[in-house]
C-alpha cells in the first residue's frame, strides 16, 4: 500500500499553514465547491429525500453484500469479462501487472482512481518497466510533479495556475519556449495535445468504478473530461479496479445515487460523462476493448462490515465532506498523510492502515458537524471519529499529557458535588480576574488555546448555577 | 501467495464477508426477495421535473443542454439533417468533413444534397474533426443524451473528435433516467446491457486548474444536438 505520513500530521499541518502558495490555492476549495453545491441542492426539491433513499439503498446492499457480489460476478462472466478477487493491495497490484504482461503492454493509460492510489499501483507498474500515463488533467499535473492527490475529486486543488504553467514549461520542453500559457485555456489545450497520442498508443487502459451493478455486471464511471472514456475505449485491454462496496443491485439504484453524487461533489446536475461498461467488445462492435477485467479489492472492507464503521462503506467519494471542512480548508489534503483526506479520510484511514498509524486524523476535527450535514449518504462522520478517539484512548495511544489531563478531569467528573464546587470557585475567580478586559490572552495550562486566540472571561457563574436560578425564578420564558 | 489462482482470493473474501454478516447464506425467504428485487427493478423517487408532459420535456432538455454550453437546433424532419450539419460546421468555421455513425436511418439521409460535405462512416480516427451520431434516448431531467454502443454506434465517435453532432428524435426523449432504462430493457432484454452505454451531459469539461470550468479537456469541445420533432409521439405516459 501507499506509504503514509499520517503519524506526522501535526508537523504536516504546521508546514501547510505556513505555505503561502498552498494557502492561496486552498482558497479555491471554498470558493469553488460550497456555493455550487448549495445551488444545485436548492434547485432540486427532492434532494433531501434522495439522500435518504441513497442511504437506504447502500444499507440494503451492504447487508447483503455477499449475495450481490456473487450475482455481479456471474453477470460479468456471462458478458465475457473476467473478475479477479484481491484480498490485499499486493494481490491487486500483482493481478494487474499479470494482465498487463500477458497483453505485452508497454504503455498503460489511467483514468482517475483513488483505489489505484490506495494500492500504490503506479509505482508497482513503473518498477516493472511499464510507461504509466495519468490522463485526468489534475492527475496528469501531479504525476509530472511526483505528488499524490490532495483531494479525492480535484487531485491538484493544492496548486495554483502559475505552478501548473511552470511544470508544463519544464516537462513539455519539446514545445516552443516562447509559447503563451497565461490563460488556463492554454494549459488545458496543451495537456489535451500532449495526451492525445498517448491514448492511441496505450495497450491497457485502467479506470476505477463509481458503481458496479449486480443486475447487469456493469461498471460505471463518472467523469467530466472524457479522459476516462478515451482510456477505456481505445486500448485492447480495459482493467477496472473497484473495492467491494461499490456494488448496487439495479440500474435504478445507481440512478438514485447518481442524482446526489454530482450535485454533492461539484454542484453539477450530472457529470458530463456517465459511462456504463459491460464486458469486452462484441462481435458486431467496431471499437472497444477486446478484454475486460475487473479487480475486486477487499483491503480491509470486509472487516469494516458488521462493525461500528460499516456506515463508512456507504461513501461514494464525492468529496463534499472535505469541501465543507474547516480543517481541510486550513491545511489541505496532503497534511493528512495518506490517500484519503478530510473527514472521510479521518474515518477511513484508521480502518485501512490502523489507528496506531493514523490516530491523529480523527483528532483533526472541530466536530462542527458540517461534513455530516452535507454527506449525500448521511454518514455520521463525527460520531465515527469519536469512536476512533475512544479506541485510541483505550489502546493507550494518546500522549501522556492528554491521558493525564483526562484522568484528572474524570476524577472530578465522577464526583459531581466536588466538581460543581470547584468549578463554581474557578468561575468566580476567573470572572473576577477577567472583569476588566472581558478576556484573557494568557492562562496557565491553556497556552495551546491562548497562543492563537483569547479566552473569553466567564461571567462569574456556572451554567448549572444559572440554570438552577432560572428554574427557581419561574420557568416559561 | 497470490500466484494465478483463477478466482484470486474469492473464497477468503466471501468467508470474511459472511463472518462479518454473521450468516452463511441469506435465508431462503430472504434470498427470494433479493432475487425478486434484482429481476424486477423498481423505480425509486423520480424528481417532479422529470415527470412533465412531453412538450415540456423537450423544452427542459433544450434548456438544460444550453445551460451546459451545448447547442440545440430543432428540425421538423430528419431529411433536414445534412443541411443543418453543413450549416453548423460553416457557422463554427469547422472543416466540412465528418465521420458518420453507420446507422441505417442516418445513412439514408440526403447527404448528396451537400456536395461540399465529405462524409465517411465507421469508428473514429485520430484526424476526424467531427462525428455525427444518433442517440438512443434523451433525458430531459438533466439534459442528458444516452448513446448505446453496437454495430451502428461505435463509441469512439462520442469521444475522440473535437466536435460531436448528435441526432435525437423527439420521440426518443423521456423525462427521467428510469424511463431510459425501461426502454433499454425493452430493446436489449432484461438484465442485459449494450457493451457501453454513454450518458453525455454537455461538452467535455474540467475544473482542475484553480476550479475554473473550462471546456474541451479531452473529449469534444462542442456538442450540438439536432432535435427532430418527429410526428410519432411516445407511448402515453408510462
XYZ file of C-alpha atoms in Angstrom:
715
model
C 0.000 0.000 0.000
C 0.957 3.601 -0.296
C 3.314 4.713 2.500
C 1.656 7.026 4.972
C 2.965 10.144 6.681
C -0.150 10.349 8.867
C 1.824 9.990 12.122
C 3.403 13.363 11.248
C 0.027 15.082 10.870
C 0.887 17.873 13.300
C 4.155 18.710 11.547
C 2.448 18.423 8.149
C -0.320 20.759 9.262
C 2.122 23.313 10.644
C 4.049 23.350 7.377
C 0.812 23.642 5.370
C -0.373 26.624 7.403
C 2.910 28.425 6.728
C 2.857 27.697 2.973
C 1.579 30.870 1.308
C 1.141 29.355 -2.166
C -0.805 26.431 -0.738
C -2.998 28.784 1.269
C -3.785 30.748 -1.887
C -4.722 27.561 -3.756
C -6.866 26.303 -0.870
C -8.976 29.421 -1.164
C -10.359 27.826 -4.341
C -11.872 24.948 -2.375
C -14.305 27.143 -0.501
C -14.958 29.400 -3.472
C -15.257 26.553 -5.947
C -17.399 23.988 -4.213
C -19.619 25.234 -1.397
C -21.781 27.687 -3.298
C -22.199 25.369 -6.267
C -23.424 22.502 -4.121
C -25.860 24.758 -2.294
C -27.266 25.997 -5.590
C -27.710 22.502 -7.017
C -29.420 21.383 -3.833
C -31.785 24.333 -3.886
C -32.702 23.551 -7.477
C -33.892 20.020 -6.720
C -36.692 19.986 -4.144
C -36.400 16.213 -3.766
C -32.706 16.388 -2.827
C -33.055 15.601 0.893
C -35.419 12.692 0.218
C -32.999 11.376 -2.390
C -30.258 11.402 0.252
C -32.430 9.172 2.443
C -33.163 6.880 -0.487
C -29.468 6.689 -1.417
C -28.529 5.821 2.166
C -31.190 3.096 2.317
C -30.037 1.531 -0.962
C -26.464 1.242 0.272
C -27.543 -0.080 3.656
C -29.609 -2.764 1.952
C -26.728 -3.659 -0.351
C -24.183 -3.832 2.473
C -26.474 -6.084 4.498
C -26.461 -8.471 1.529
C -23.028 -7.768 0.115
C -22.137 -11.458 -0.255
C -25.230 -12.100 -2.380
C -24.880 -9.055 -4.622
C -21.155 -9.564 -5.240
C -21.733 -13.133 -6.365
C -24.539 -12.082 -8.679
C -22.410 -9.274 -10.020
C -19.578 -11.669 -10.762
C -21.913 -14.086 -12.569
C -23.133 -11.303 -14.833
C -19.608 -10.073 -15.616
C -18.584 -13.599 -16.603
C -21.742 -14.008 -18.692
C -20.871 -10.860 -20.632
C -17.378 -12.191 -21.391
C -15.463 -10.262 -18.744
C -13.175 -11.583 -16.020
C -13.243 -10.959 -12.281
C -10.138 -11.064 -10.088
C -10.765 -11.080 -6.340
C -7.959 -9.414 -4.384
C -7.859 -9.613 -0.585
C -4.945 -7.212 -0.288
C -3.320 -4.318 -2.126
C -0.463 -6.617 -3.083
C -2.774 -9.158 -4.683
C -4.495 -6.416 -6.670
C -1.193 -4.986 -7.904
C 0.053 -8.406 -8.932
C -3.169 -9.274 -10.741
C -2.981 -6.026 -12.722
C 0.678 -6.479 -13.574
C -0.008 -10.036 -14.761
C -2.792 -8.814 -17.063
C -0.512 -6.087 -18.452
C 2.321 -8.579 -19.053
C 0.008 -11.101 -20.713
C -1.109 -8.320 -23.047
C 2.519 -7.472 -23.838
C 1.814 -3.948 -22.638
C 4.336 -1.130 -22.784
C 2.099 1.911 -22.307
C -0.737 1.994 -19.779
C -3.196 4.901 -19.623
C -5.186 5.541 -16.467
C -8.393 7.309 -15.601
C -8.603 8.804 -12.121
C -8.900 6.093 -9.473
C -8.449 6.565 -5.742
C -8.266 2.784 -5.309
C -5.205 2.731 -7.551
C -3.660 5.355 -5.242
C -4.598 3.220 -2.241
C -2.758 0.186 -3.589
C 0.232 2.195 -4.875
C -0.356 0.907 -8.393
C 1.684 3.352 -10.462
C 4.953 2.724 -8.645
C 4.451 -1.027 -8.967
C 3.814 -0.912 -12.716
C 6.656 1.538 -13.296
C 9.099 -0.680 -11.402
C 8.128 -3.442 -13.801
C 9.129 -1.210 -16.714
C 5.708 -0.002 -17.854
C 5.065 3.538 -19.001
C 2.092 4.664 -16.873
C 0.224 7.773 -18.025
C -2.351 9.541 -15.869
C -4.922 11.174 -18.165
C -7.183 13.164 -15.846
C -5.816 16.712 -16.065
C -5.333 17.049 -12.313
C -3.748 13.604 -12.045
C -1.527 14.353 -15.041
C -0.265 17.526 -13.366
C 0.555 15.819 -10.075
C 2.167 12.898 -11.898
C 4.552 15.391 -13.515
C 5.299 16.721 -10.033
C 5.661 13.261 -8.442
C 2.941 14.150 -5.962
C -0.144 12.373 -4.682
C -3.715 13.747 -4.975
C -4.634 16.245 -2.270
C -8.380 15.871 -2.863
C -10.403 12.854 -3.944
C -12.136 14.565 -6.871
C -9.810 17.520 -7.501
C -6.353 15.979 -7.151
C -4.431 19.172 -7.989
C -6.553 21.579 -5.953
C -3.463 22.446 -3.886
C -1.763 24.052 -6.898
C -2.051 27.477 -8.481
C -2.201 28.156 -12.207
C 1.305 29.584 -12.105
C 2.681 26.362 -10.673
C 0.998 24.358 -13.425
C 2.439 26.672 -16.047
C 5.935 26.223 -14.601
C 5.531 22.430 -14.616
C 4.324 22.385 -18.219
C 7.236 24.571 -19.345
C 9.665 22.291 -17.556
C 8.268 18.964 -18.775
C 6.964 19.812 -22.242
C 10.363 21.013 -23.397
C 9.735 19.876 -26.985
C 7.261 22.746 -27.372
C 8.412 26.298 -28.264
C 9.756 28.030 -25.167
C 8.161 31.352 -26.095
C 4.600 29.989 -26.271
C 1.968 31.753 -24.209
C 0.496 29.852 -21.250
C -1.078 32.776 -19.452
C -4.666 31.653 -19.843
C -5.948 28.478 -18.158
C -7.476 27.547 -21.562
C -3.971 27.370 -22.989
C -2.883 24.971 -20.255
C -5.897 22.738 -20.875
C -5.259 22.770 -24.633
C -1.622 21.860 -24.134
C -2.446 18.907 -21.881
C -5.024 17.774 -24.439
C -2.428 17.916 -27.181
C 0.239 16.092 -25.133
C -2.087 13.270 -24.079
C -3.845 12.679 -27.384
C -1.310 10.282 -28.861
C -0.790 8.541 -25.530
C -4.412 7.362 -25.582
C -3.884 5.910 -29.033
C -0.604 4.144 -28.293
C -1.745 2.619 -24.987
C -2.053 -1.166 -24.754
C -4.003 -1.212 -21.499
C -6.425 1.309 -20.017
C -7.123 1.283 -16.276
C -10.097 3.034 -14.678
C -11.800 2.952 -11.323
C -15.533 2.475 -10.848
C -18.121 4.617 -9.101
C -20.617 1.765 -9.109
C -20.872 -1.901 -10.024
C -24.344 -3.089 -10.986
C -25.284 -6.625 -9.880
C -28.293 -6.816 -12.211
C -26.192 -6.456 -15.358
C -22.494 -6.935 -14.446
C -21.859 -3.323 -15.397
C -19.171 -0.950 -14.105
C -19.946 2.762 -14.071
C -17.522 5.666 -14.173
C -18.442 9.302 -13.741
C -16.133 11.887 -15.307
C -16.153 15.346 -16.822
C -13.138 15.440 -19.091
C -13.777 12.362 -21.234
C -10.329 11.027 -20.360
C -11.798 8.001 -18.620
C -13.678 7.086 -21.771
C -10.709 7.514 -24.096
C -8.725 5.423 -21.596
C -11.189 2.571 -21.734
C -12.422 2.566 -25.329
C -9.140 2.791 -27.270
C -6.672 0.206 -25.816
C -7.220 -3.515 -26.380
C -7.465 -4.242 -22.657
C -9.645 -2.442 -20.104
C -8.994 -3.077 -16.415
C -11.498 -1.806 -13.856
C -10.306 -1.582 -10.280
C -13.034 -1.323 -7.658
C -13.459 -2.027 -3.979
C -16.165 -4.440 -2.814
C -18.610 -1.841 -1.536
C -19.119 -0.232 -4.957
C -21.821 -2.745 -5.883
C -25.519 -1.776 -6.060
C -28.420 -4.021 -7.074
C -30.080 -2.368 -10.115
C -29.635 0.424 -12.636
C -32.416 2.239 -10.778
C -30.377 2.119 -7.563
C -27.328 3.533 -9.306
C -29.575 6.224 -10.776
C -30.884 7.351 -7.401
C -27.363 7.687 -6.036
C -26.174 9.424 -9.219
C -28.801 12.090 -8.552
C -26.990 13.078 -5.354
C -23.397 12.356 -6.414
C -22.512 15.150 -8.849
C -24.681 17.689 -7.050
C -22.807 16.996 -3.806
C -19.407 16.902 -5.488
C -19.194 19.754 -7.985
C -22.714 21.136 -7.884
C -23.396 19.781 -11.366
C -26.788 18.287 -12.197
C -24.895 15.320 -13.600
C -21.271 14.884 -14.615
C -20.556 15.318 -18.325
C -19.925 11.617 -18.869
C -21.563 8.750 -17.025
C -20.366 5.570 -18.678
C -21.794 2.081 -18.240
C -19.436 -0.708 -19.365
C -20.463 -4.337 -19.644
C -17.867 -6.852 -20.807
C -15.480 -6.667 -23.768
C -16.113 -5.720 -27.399
C -18.847 -7.816 -29.005
C -18.567 -9.500 -32.404
C -20.569 -6.789 -34.174
C -18.734 -3.859 -32.499
C -16.356 -1.634 -34.486
C -14.425 -0.494 -31.427
C -13.982 -1.071 -27.707
C -11.549 -3.253 -25.714
C -11.019 -6.929 -26.541
C -10.562 -7.798 -22.878
C -12.483 -6.539 -19.865
C -11.142 -7.297 -16.387
C -12.485 -6.282 -13.003
C -10.250 -6.305 -9.933
C -12.459 -6.602 -6.847
C -10.456 -5.297 -3.909
C -11.193 -6.006 -0.262
C -8.171 -4.494 1.545
C -9.953 -4.197 4.893
C -13.550 -3.566 3.774
C -14.842 -6.999 4.807
C -13.625 -6.257 8.333
C -15.494 -2.943 8.428
C -18.731 -4.699 7.537
C -20.933 -5.516 10.511
C -18.937 -3.249 12.850
C -19.142 0.313 14.104
C -17.510 1.644 10.920
C -19.853 -0.098 8.472
C -21.611 3.193 7.647
C -18.364 4.414 6.107
C -18.815 1.787 3.376
C -21.708 3.886 2.050
C -19.239 6.578 0.970
C -19.444 7.419 -2.738
C -16.293 9.590 -2.762
C -17.973 12.869 -3.708
C -15.649 14.998 -1.585
C -18.427 17.138 -0.075
C -17.173 16.454 3.469
C -13.709 17.873 2.766
C -15.126 20.719 0.673
C -17.024 21.876 3.765
C -14.406 21.042 6.419
C -12.683 23.956 8.215
C -9.676 21.751 8.985
C -9.304 20.698 5.346
C -9.680 24.336 4.268
C -6.815 25.257 6.582
C -4.275 22.505 5.923
C -5.263 20.896 2.590
C -5.188 17.212 1.741
C -1.511 16.317 1.884
C -1.239 17.025 5.612
C -3.451 14.001 6.296
C -0.555 11.909 5.064
C -2.366 9.161 3.141
C -4.724 8.634 0.218
C -7.993 9.864 1.701
C -8.036 13.322 3.302
C -10.690 15.325 5.126
C -13.410 13.888 7.351
C -13.978 10.766 5.238
C -10.250 10.096 5.378
C -10.163 10.686 9.119
C -12.625 7.809 9.481
C -11.493 5.529 6.664
C -7.717 5.781 7.018
C -7.515 4.286 10.533
C -9.748 1.436 9.305
C -7.437 0.674 6.416
C -3.952 1.314 7.815
C -4.557 1.149 11.574
C -5.298 3.623 14.336
C -1.715 3.451 15.604
C -0.601 4.844 12.229
C -3.469 7.280 11.629
C -4.629 8.145 15.149
C -4.057 11.867 14.634
C -6.617 12.109 11.858
C -9.818 11.571 13.860
C -8.476 14.216 16.236
C -8.128 16.729 13.409
C -11.728 17.802 13.702
C -13.601 20.588 15.423
C -16.742 18.412 15.464
C -18.614 21.236 13.815
C -20.705 18.638 12.014
C -20.713 20.253 8.576
C -19.356 17.072 6.994
C -22.299 15.011 8.168
C -24.757 17.737 7.223
C -23.618 17.687 3.581
C -22.817 13.980 3.176
C -25.170 12.694 0.470
C -25.098 9.236 2.062
C -25.753 10.616 5.556
C -22.639 9.027 7.049
C -22.298 10.006 10.727
C -18.691 11.111 10.293
C -18.248 12.955 13.620
C -19.646 10.006 15.564
C -17.219 7.637 13.888
C -14.299 9.977 14.520
C -15.321 9.845 18.168
C -15.270 6.039 18.028
C -11.697 6.219 16.812
C -10.744 8.656 19.592
C -12.173 6.231 22.108
C -10.209 3.357 20.627
C -7.069 5.409 20.579
C -7.558 6.181 24.272
C -8.362 2.563 25.156
C -5.239 1.392 23.401
C -3.097 3.933 25.267
C -2.008 5.532 22.011
C -2.750 9.106 23.032
C 0.089 11.181 24.539
C 0.761 11.136 28.298
C -0.319 14.742 28.849
C -3.695 14.041 27.228
C -4.184 10.856 29.232
C -3.208 12.589 32.472
C -5.487 15.529 31.729
C -8.417 13.250 31.004
C -7.780 11.162 34.113
C -7.615 14.346 36.195
C -10.880 15.591 34.753
C -12.509 12.160 35.123
C -11.638 12.090 38.841
C -13.792 15.178 39.410
C -16.434 14.287 36.854
C -17.175 11.150 38.869
C -17.699 13.284 41.979
C -20.389 15.791 40.947
C -20.586 17.679 44.245
C -16.850 18.287 44.308
C -16.854 19.079 40.590
C -19.549 21.727 40.941
C -17.923 23.318 43.970
C -14.536 23.567 42.307
C -15.988 24.757 39.023
C -18.029 27.416 40.799
C -14.920 28.631 42.573
C -12.956 28.684 39.341
C -15.621 30.646 37.513
C -15.808 33.216 40.307
C -12.037 33.655 40.336
C -11.722 33.849 36.550
C -14.758 36.095 36.365
C -13.255 38.494 38.864
C -9.832 38.479 37.251
C -11.152 38.944 33.760
C -13.827 41.517 34.502
C -11.708 44.452 33.350
C -10.871 43.117 29.903
C -13.571 40.515 29.385
C -10.969 38.096 28.090
C -7.577 36.523 28.804
C -4.631 36.429 26.446
C -2.705 34.044 28.683
C -3.842 31.382 31.163
C -1.969 28.619 32.982
C -2.425 25.193 31.282
C -4.222 26.819 28.348
C -1.269 28.036 26.296
C -2.381 25.934 23.327
C -5.585 27.947 23.228
C -4.401 31.442 24.163
C -1.413 31.338 21.833
C -3.760 31.832 18.895
C -6.869 33.462 20.379
C -8.170 34.996 23.567
C -10.110 33.011 26.118
C -13.394 34.745 26.997
C -13.709 35.592 30.680
C -16.524 33.737 32.498
C -19.395 35.819 33.844
C -18.868 34.558 37.384
C -21.468 31.791 37.499
C -21.536 28.296 36.087
C -24.152 27.049 33.660
C -25.558 24.789 36.385
C -25.994 27.750 38.746
C -27.646 29.895 36.094
C -29.950 27.025 35.194
C -30.934 26.447 38.820
C -31.707 30.181 39.269
C -33.730 30.243 36.128
C -35.785 27.201 37.162
C -36.449 28.833 40.530
C -37.342 32.182 39.029
C -40.341 30.565 37.290
C -39.962 28.717 34.013
C -41.738 29.503 30.779
C -39.513 32.272 29.481
C 0.863 -16.401 -2.176
C -1.331 -14.891 -4.864
C 0.052 -16.763 -7.847
C -2.524 -17.252 -10.584
C -5.437 -18.757 -8.718
C -8.324 -18.433 -11.155
C -10.561 -16.510 -8.771
C -7.814 -14.965 -6.738
C -8.920 -14.747 -3.125
C -12.631 -15.128 -3.708
C -13.090 -17.878 -1.109
C -11.220 -15.962 1.552
C -13.101 -12.711 0.861
C -16.530 -14.339 0.790
C -15.749 -16.123 4.064
C -14.700 -12.815 5.637
C -17.880 -11.107 4.403
C -20.040 -13.903 5.791
C -18.259 -13.776 9.123
C -18.954 -10.037 9.305
C -22.577 -10.509 8.220
C -22.866 -13.395 10.698
C -24.523 -15.728 8.237
C -23.636 -18.464 5.792
C -26.224 -17.641 3.134
C -29.313 -15.453 3.041
C -32.285 -17.444 4.409
C -34.459 -18.918 1.615
C -37.224 -16.351 2.021
C -34.689 -13.522 2.138
C -32.987 -14.893 -0.933
C -36.295 -14.989 -2.812
C -36.857 -11.317 -2.037
C -33.339 -10.410 -3.171
C -33.762 -12.340 -6.425
C -37.059 -10.602 -6.971
C -35.529 -7.190 -6.358
C -32.878 -7.931 -8.977
C -35.282 -9.357 -11.541
C -37.986 -6.726 -11.208
C -36.266 -3.399 -10.764
C -38.494 -0.721 -9.341
C -38.050 2.981 -9.879
C -37.180 4.964 -6.783
C -38.003 8.602 -6.178
C -38.275 10.424 -9.516
C -37.991 14.215 -9.271
C -41.084 16.118 -10.379
C -39.103 17.877 -13.083
C -38.685 14.515 -14.829
C -42.438 13.936 -14.969
C -43.724 16.808 -17.096
C -45.662 16.374 -20.336
C -43.713 15.620 -23.465
C -43.615 19.134 -24.926
C -42.358 20.492 -21.601
C -39.715 17.775 -21.531
C -38.382 18.857 -24.912
C -38.136 22.396 -23.601
C -36.433 21.266 -20.403
C -33.953 19.159 -22.354
C -33.061 22.129 -24.531
C -32.812 24.448 -21.537
C -30.502 22.096 -19.635
C -28.288 21.452 -22.671
C -27.984 25.151 -23.408
C -27.044 25.864 -19.816
C -24.205 23.343 -20.221
C -22.809 25.195 -23.264
C -24.202 22.643 -25.714
C -26.292 23.930 -28.628
C -29.635 22.669 -29.914
C -31.326 23.075 -33.297
C -34.885 21.835 -33.775
C -35.765 20.320 -37.145
C -39.175 19.300 -38.460
C -37.857 16.381 -40.420
C -34.798 14.122 -40.405
C -34.266 14.940 -44.073
C -33.087 18.383 -42.960
C -30.136 16.910 -41.038
C -27.478 17.151 -43.811
C -28.287 20.819 -44.405
C -28.289 21.528 -40.666
C -24.926 19.776 -40.247
C -23.406 21.758 -43.111
C -24.766 24.997 -41.697
C -23.409 24.245 -38.238
C -19.905 23.385 -39.476
C -19.868 26.578 -41.511
C -21.070 28.752 -38.663
C -18.363 27.347 -36.361
C -15.655 27.619 -39.027
C -15.081 23.869 -38.959
C -13.812 21.752 -41.864
C -16.635 20.231 -43.978
C -15.632 16.711 -43.041
C -17.422 14.234 -40.812
C -17.430 10.670 -39.608
C -20.957 9.296 -39.620
C -22.203 6.528 -37.342
C -23.094 3.563 -39.589
C -26.736 3.708 -38.621
C -29.328 2.954 -41.247
C -31.605 5.912 -40.501
C -28.632 8.307 -40.726
C -27.137 6.673 -43.805
C -30.320 7.141 -45.860
C -30.476 10.891 -45.271
C -29.946 13.099 -48.368
C -26.222 13.706 -47.819
C -25.722 14.286 -51.594
C -27.673 17.491 -51.149
C -24.441 18.818 -49.576
C -21.794 18.214 -52.230
C -19.114 20.067 -50.246
C -19.531 17.791 -47.258
C -17.127 14.846 -47.050
C -18.960 12.008 -45.286
C -17.302 8.746 -44.225
C -18.675 6.012 -41.985
C -17.137 3.960 -39.223
C -15.405 4.284 -35.875
C -13.492 7.473 -35.089
C -9.972 8.092 -36.402
C -7.473 10.437 -34.813
C -7.792 13.046 -37.542
C -11.607 13.210 -37.635
C -12.677 16.736 -36.719
C -16.373 15.945 -36.334
C -18.619 12.957 -35.583
C -22.315 12.673 -36.342
C -24.129 10.028 -34.305
C -27.659 9.011 -33.348
C -28.781 8.968 -29.720
C -30.678 6.066 -28.176
C -32.542 8.482 -25.932
C -32.532 11.956 -24.464
C -33.311 12.572 -20.790
C -34.958 15.898 -20.028
C -34.242 15.837 -16.275
C -30.610 16.865 -16.734
C -30.257 17.435 -20.484
C -28.585 14.072 -20.935
C -28.047 12.121 -24.161
C -27.951 8.316 -23.985
C -25.749 6.515 -26.504
C -25.984 2.718 -26.727
C -22.996 1.031 -28.374
C -23.302 -1.520 -31.149
C -22.665 -2.098 -34.842
C -24.470 1.154 -35.605
C -22.897 3.124 -32.781
C -19.114 2.902 -32.381
C -18.352 4.587 -29.063
C -15.103 6.246 -30.135
C -17.283 8.671 -32.134
C -18.565 10.062 -28.853
C -15.128 10.968 -27.511
C -12.291 11.237 -29.997
C -13.339 14.006 -32.441
C -13.341 17.596 -31.200
C -16.895 18.193 -32.328
C -19.883 15.971 -31.745
C -23.209 16.376 -33.523
C -25.981 14.176 -32.162
C -29.229 13.416 -33.965
C -32.009 12.922 -31.441
C -35.643 12.152 -32.239
C -38.193 13.884 -30.052
C -39.994 10.548 -29.676
C -36.835 9.228 -28.003
C -36.856 11.976 -25.383
C -38.004 10.861 -21.930
C -38.371 12.712 -18.655
C -36.249 10.685 -16.233
C -33.363 8.196 -16.294
C -35.675 5.385 -15.215
C -37.686 5.642 -18.433
C -34.487 5.264 -20.425
C -33.728 2.049 -18.516
C -37.201 0.733 -19.303
C -36.620 1.403 -22.997
C -33.153 -0.097 -22.849
C -34.516 -3.307 -21.322
C -37.268 -3.418 -23.922
C -34.650 -3.203 -26.677
C -31.821 -5.337 -25.273
C -33.553 -7.643 -22.797
C -33.824 -7.784 -19.014
C -30.518 -7.857 -17.203
C -28.626 -7.302 -20.467
C -26.808 -4.155 -21.462
C -25.203 -2.997 -24.671
C -21.434 -3.188 -24.198
C -21.290 0.522 -23.493
C -23.981 2.977 -22.563
C -22.686 6.542 -22.562
C -24.712 9.205 -20.857
C -23.465 12.527 -22.191
C -24.392 15.742 -20.411
C -22.737 18.642 -22.203
C -19.305 19.007 -23.796
C -16.127 17.757 -22.115
C -15.039 19.999 -19.252
C -12.517 20.306 -16.437
C -12.144 22.337 -13.266
C -8.690 21.043 -12.417
C -6.903 24.383 -12.783
C -7.937 26.613 -9.879
C -11.507 25.273 -10.043
C -12.280 27.305 -13.172
C -14.601 25.379 -15.513
C -13.109 25.074 -18.999
C -14.493 23.176 -21.983
C -12.824 20.592 -24.202
C -10.497 18.862 -21.759
C -10.119 15.542 -23.602
C -13.490 14.814 -25.170
C -15.452 17.055 -27.572
C -15.224 20.817 -27.136
C -18.515 21.274 -28.948
C -21.741 19.325 -28.542
C -24.526 20.149 -30.981
C -27.904 18.412 -30.829
C -30.249 18.168 -33.816
C -33.642 17.553 -32.281
C -36.051 16.051 -34.841
C -39.603 16.890 -33.914
C -40.998 13.754 -35.496
C -44.768 13.287 -35.561
C -44.574 10.000 -33.736
C -45.419 10.651 -30.104
C -44.131 8.441 -27.349
C -46.472 5.857 -25.869
C -48.861 7.510 -23.406
C -47.132 8.304 -20.147
C -45.952 5.064 -18.592
